């Protein structure tokens, strides 16, 4: 075990069972078309520093106790940009099917337990979407939502959050 390893909470240990797939799925609607060209730098400079668990994996020590271990995050493994069929005016059904599909897929424990899906297709309510999928072992919904909202700036006054 490494000195910097942090203990996994009891609820985090329970939720990391191989028979459970407990994730939090957050959907952000964008009023402007989504540009993914800044996604990697935003994740690296804004998202990862918010919580050390966003750049940690779960490991077991020699006694079988689970710990969080900091790792180098390969952001390209966490950013997904799906391709939907061309020619549709609105992509509501495609988005719903995609959300259903990813909500059923377990996150791999070999890397930090989150990913982001960048949807570049318009729906009836948005010009594009960002889907954050976070394993519940990272935290409760309230703390994870607070972290995600900390990444955002207000449209009417970007100096405020």
mmCIF file of C-alpha atoms in Angstrom:
data_model
loop_
_atom_site.group_PDB
_atom_site.id
_atom_site.type_symbol
_atom_site.label_atom_id
_atom_site.label_comp_id
_atom_site.label_asym_id
_atom_site.label_seq_id
_atom_site.Cartn_x
_atom_site.Cartn_y
_atom_site.Cartn_z
ATOM 1 C CA UNK A 1 0.000 0.000 0.000
ATOM 2 C CA UNK A 2 1.105 3.516 -0.708
ATOM 3 C CA UNK A 3 1.246 6.202 1.978
ATOM 4 C CA UNK A 4 -1.145 8.531 0.163
ATOM 5 C CA UNK A 5 -3.927 5.941 -0.114
ATOM 6 C CA UNK A 6 -7.175 7.131 1.463
ATOM 7 C CA UNK A 7 -9.786 4.815 3.001
ATOM 8 C CA UNK A 8 -12.973 4.083 1.087
ATOM 9 C CA UNK A 9 -16.062 4.838 3.178
ATOM 10 C CA UNK A 10 -18.176 1.860 4.306
ATOM 11 C CA UNK A 11 -20.967 2.873 1.923
ATOM 12 C CA UNK A 12 -18.402 3.277 -0.878
ATOM 13 C CA UNK A 13 -17.144 -0.244 -0.191
ATOM 14 C CA UNK A 14 -20.680 -1.591 -0.270
ATOM 15 C CA UNK A 15 -21.491 0.210 -3.527
ATOM 16 C CA UNK A 16 -18.324 -1.053 -5.227
ATOM 17 C CA UNK A 17 -19.556 -4.633 -5.275
ATOM 18 C CA UNK A 18 -19.257 -6.429 -8.606
ATOM 19 C CA UNK A 19 -22.969 -7.317 -8.412
ATOM 20 C CA UNK A 20 -24.102 -3.690 -8.103
ATOM 21 C CA UNK A 21 -23.992 -0.986 -10.754
ATOM 22 C CA UNK A 22 -24.927 2.154 -8.869
ATOM 23 C CA UNK A 23 -24.176 5.282 -10.862
ATOM 24 C CA UNK A 24 -25.384 8.845 -10.820
ATOM 25 C CA UNK A 25 -26.269 10.160 -14.253
ATOM 26 C CA UNK A 26 -26.347 13.938 -14.652
ATOM 27 C CA UNK A 27 -27.683 15.512 -17.847
ATOM 28 C CA UNK A 28 -26.796 19.124 -18.618
ATOM 29 C CA UNK A 29 -28.676 20.798 -21.467
ATOM 30 C CA UNK A 30 -26.832 23.388 -23.531
ATOM 31 C CA UNK A 31 -28.654 26.266 -25.197
ATOM 32 C CA UNK A 32 -25.868 26.593 -27.768
ATOM 33 C CA UNK A 33 -24.371 23.858 -29.970
ATOM 34 C CA UNK A 34 -21.825 21.789 -28.063
ATOM 35 C CA UNK A 35 -18.145 22.243 -28.900
ATOM 36 C CA UNK A 36 -16.023 19.426 -27.506
ATOM 37 C CA UNK A 37 -12.665 20.967 -28.451
ATOM 38 C CA UNK A 38 -12.109 22.289 -24.917
ATOM 39 C CA UNK A 39 -13.428 19.240 -23.048
ATOM 40 C CA UNK A 40 -10.066 17.688 -22.151
ATOM 41 C CA UNK A 41 -8.530 20.928 -20.862
ATOM 42 C CA UNK A 42 -11.691 21.793 -18.887
ATOM 43 C CA UNK A 43 -11.743 18.362 -17.272
ATOM 44 C CA UNK A 44 -8.046 18.542 -16.445
ATOM 45 C CA UNK A 45 -8.034 22.100 -15.103
ATOM 46 C CA UNK A 46 -11.491 22.440 -13.557
ATOM 47 C CA UNK A 47 -13.135 19.050 -12.920
ATOM 48 C CA UNK A 48 -10.263 16.846 -11.671
ATOM 49 C CA UNK A 49 -9.044 19.309 -8.996
ATOM 50 C CA UNK A 50 -12.527 19.444 -7.404
ATOM 51 C CA UNK A 51 -12.260 16.060 -5.708
ATOM 52 C CA UNK A 52 -9.256 13.721 -5.305
ATOM 53 C CA UNK A 53 -11.538 10.744 -5.982
ATOM 54 C CA UNK A 54 -12.029 11.955 -9.562
ATOM 55 C CA UNK A 55 -8.398 10.952 -10.162
ATOM 56 C CA UNK A 56 -8.276 7.853 -7.960
ATOM 57 C CA UNK A 57 -9.036 4.166 -8.323
ATOM 58 C CA UNK A 58 -10.096 1.672 -5.674
ATOM 59 C CA UNK A 59 -7.474 -0.858 -4.588
ATOM 60 C CA UNK A 60 -7.391 -3.494 -1.843
ATOM 61 C CA UNK A 61 -4.580 -3.678 0.674
ATOM 62 C CA UNK A 62 -3.075 -6.933 1.953
ATOM 63 C CA UNK A 63 -5.920 -7.204 4.490
ATOM 64 C CA UNK A 64 -8.604 -6.768 1.826
ATOM 65 C CA UNK A 65 -9.470 -3.222 2.915
ATOM 66 C CA UNK A 66 -10.406 -0.937 0.035
ATOM 67 C CA UNK A 67 -8.523 2.330 -0.412
ATOM 68 C CA UNK A 68 -8.513 5.191 -2.910
ATOM 69 C CA UNK A 69 -5.213 5.450 -4.807
ATOM 70 C CA UNK A 70 -4.328 8.533 -6.852
ATOM 71 C CA UNK A 71 -3.456 7.722 -10.476
ATOM 72 C CA UNK A 72 -2.582 9.591 -13.654
ATOM 73 C CA UNK A 73 -5.926 10.046 -15.403
ATOM 74 C CA UNK A 74 -6.052 9.295 -19.119
ATOM 75 C CA UNK A 75 -8.825 11.744 -19.933
ATOM 76 C CA UNK A 76 -9.348 10.375 -23.434
ATOM 77 C CA UNK A 77 -10.618 7.155 -21.777
ATOM 78 C CA UNK A 78 -13.325 9.143 -19.979
ATOM 79 C CA UNK A 79 -14.641 11.369 -22.785
ATOM 80 C CA UNK A 80 -17.173 9.782 -25.138
ATOM 81 C CA UNK A 81 -18.676 11.482 -28.186
ATOM 82 C CA UNK A 82 -21.362 9.192 -29.625
ATOM 83 C CA UNK A 83 -22.403 9.244 -33.261
ATOM 84 C CA UNK A 84 -26.141 9.174 -33.961
ATOM 85 C CA UNK A 85 -27.841 8.604 -37.344
ATOM 86 C CA UNK A 86 -27.674 11.639 -39.625
ATOM 87 C CA UNK A 87 -30.588 13.631 -40.993
ATOM 88 C CA UNK A 88 -32.934 13.849 -38.012
ATOM 89 C CA UNK A 89 -34.351 17.217 -37.052
ATOM 90 C CA UNK A 90 -34.482 16.365 -33.338
ATOM 91 C CA UNK A 91 -32.619 13.605 -31.546
ATOM 92 C CA UNK A 92 -34.789 13.129 -28.438
ATOM 93 C CA UNK A 93 -35.346 9.414 -29.016
ATOM 94 C CA UNK A 94 -31.669 8.771 -29.830
ATOM 95 C CA UNK A 95 -30.638 10.592 -26.652
ATOM 96 C CA UNK A 96 -33.101 8.637 -24.499
ATOM 97 C CA UNK A 97 -31.928 5.328 -25.965
ATOM 98 C CA UNK A 98 -28.302 6.325 -25.401
ATOM 99 C CA UNK A 99 -28.971 7.318 -21.778
ATOM 100 C CA UNK A 100 -30.712 3.986 -21.193
ATOM 101 C CA UNK A 101 -27.788 2.103 -22.739
ATOM 102 C CA UNK A 102 -25.037 3.820 -20.731
ATOM 103 C CA UNK A 103 -27.009 3.626 -17.494
ATOM 104 C CA UNK A 104 -26.889 -0.165 -17.760
ATOM 105 C CA UNK A 105 -23.138 -0.387 -18.479
ATOM 106 C CA UNK A 106 -20.861 -0.715 -15.440
ATOM 107 C CA UNK A 107 -17.955 1.675 -15.089
ATOM 108 C CA UNK A 108 -14.590 -0.129 -15.224
ATOM 109 C CA UNK A 109 -12.790 -0.261 -11.864
ATOM 110 C CA UNK A 110 -9.430 -0.112 -13.666
ATOM 111 C CA UNK A 111 -9.747 3.671 -14.012
ATOM 112 C CA UNK A 112 -11.385 6.505 -12.030
ATOM 113 C CA UNK A 113 -15.111 5.858 -11.731
ATOM 114 C CA UNK A 114 -16.650 8.506 -13.973
ATOM 115 C CA UNK A 115 -17.065 9.459 -17.601
ATOM 116 C CA UNK A 116 -18.571 12.263 -19.658
ATOM 117 C CA UNK A 117 -20.590 11.845 -22.825
ATOM 118 C CA UNK A 118 -20.747 14.841 -25.139
ATOM 119 C CA UNK A 119 -23.902 14.881 -27.254
ATOM 120 C CA UNK A 120 -23.608 17.175 -30.277
ATOM 121 C CA UNK A 121 -27.167 16.696 -31.535
ATOM 122 C CA UNK A 122 -30.182 18.955 -30.919
ATOM 123 C CA UNK A 123 -33.213 17.767 -28.993
ATOM 124 C CA UNK A 124 -36.527 19.507 -28.430
ATOM 125 C CA UNK A 125 -35.119 21.049 -25.232
ATOM 126 C CA UNK A 126 -31.428 21.676 -25.998
ATOM 127 C CA UNK A 127 -28.881 22.351 -28.724
ATOM 128 C CA UNK A 128 -26.642 19.672 -27.190
ATOM 129 C CA UNK A 129 -25.990 17.828 -23.940
ATOM 130 C CA UNK A 130 -23.289 16.811 -21.524
ATOM 131 C CA UNK A 131 -23.916 13.544 -19.675
ATOM 132 C CA UNK A 132 -21.817 12.925 -16.587
ATOM 133 C CA UNK A 133 -21.843 9.360 -15.302
ATOM 134 C CA UNK A 134 -20.335 8.992 -11.838
ATOM 135 C CA UNK A 135 -20.119 5.901 -9.657
ATOM 136 C CA UNK A 136 -21.990 6.350 -6.392
ATOM 137 C CA UNK A 137 -18.868 5.276 -4.454
ATOM 138 C CA UNK A 138 -17.379 8.688 -5.365
ATOM 139 C CA UNK A 139 -19.937 10.441 -3.182
ATOM 140 C CA UNK A 140 -23.599 11.110 -2.654
ATOM 141 C CA UNK A 141 -25.713 12.854 -5.247
ATOM 142 C CA UNK A 142 -25.709 16.165 -3.389
ATOM 143 C CA UNK A 143 -21.918 16.444 -3.089
ATOM 144 C CA UNK A 144 -21.350 15.301 -6.674
ATOM 145 C CA UNK A 145 -23.908 17.772 -8.037
ATOM 146 C CA UNK A 146 -22.250 20.559 -6.035
ATOM 147 C CA UNK A 147 -18.893 19.613 -7.584
ATOM 148 C CA UNK A 148 -20.336 19.597 -11.099
ATOM 149 C CA UNK A 149 -22.086 22.938 -10.623
ATOM 150 C CA UNK A 150 -18.782 24.382 -9.376
ATOM 151 C CA UNK A 151 -17.436 23.755 -12.903
ATOM 152 C CA UNK A 152 -20.071 25.980 -14.482
ATOM 153 C CA UNK A 153 -20.256 29.721 -14.969
ATOM 154 C CA UNK A 154 -23.436 31.774 -15.061
ATOM 155 C CA UNK A 155 -24.410 32.893 -18.557
ATOM 156 C CA UNK A 156 -25.595 36.299 -17.343
ATOM 157 C CA UNK A 157 -22.410 36.969 -15.335
ATOM 158 C CA UNK A 158 -19.499 34.536 -15.881
ATOM 159 C CA UNK A 159 -17.629 36.023 -12.913
ATOM 160 C CA UNK A 160 -20.251 34.387 -10.660
ATOM 161 C CA UNK A 161 -20.905 30.710 -10.146
#
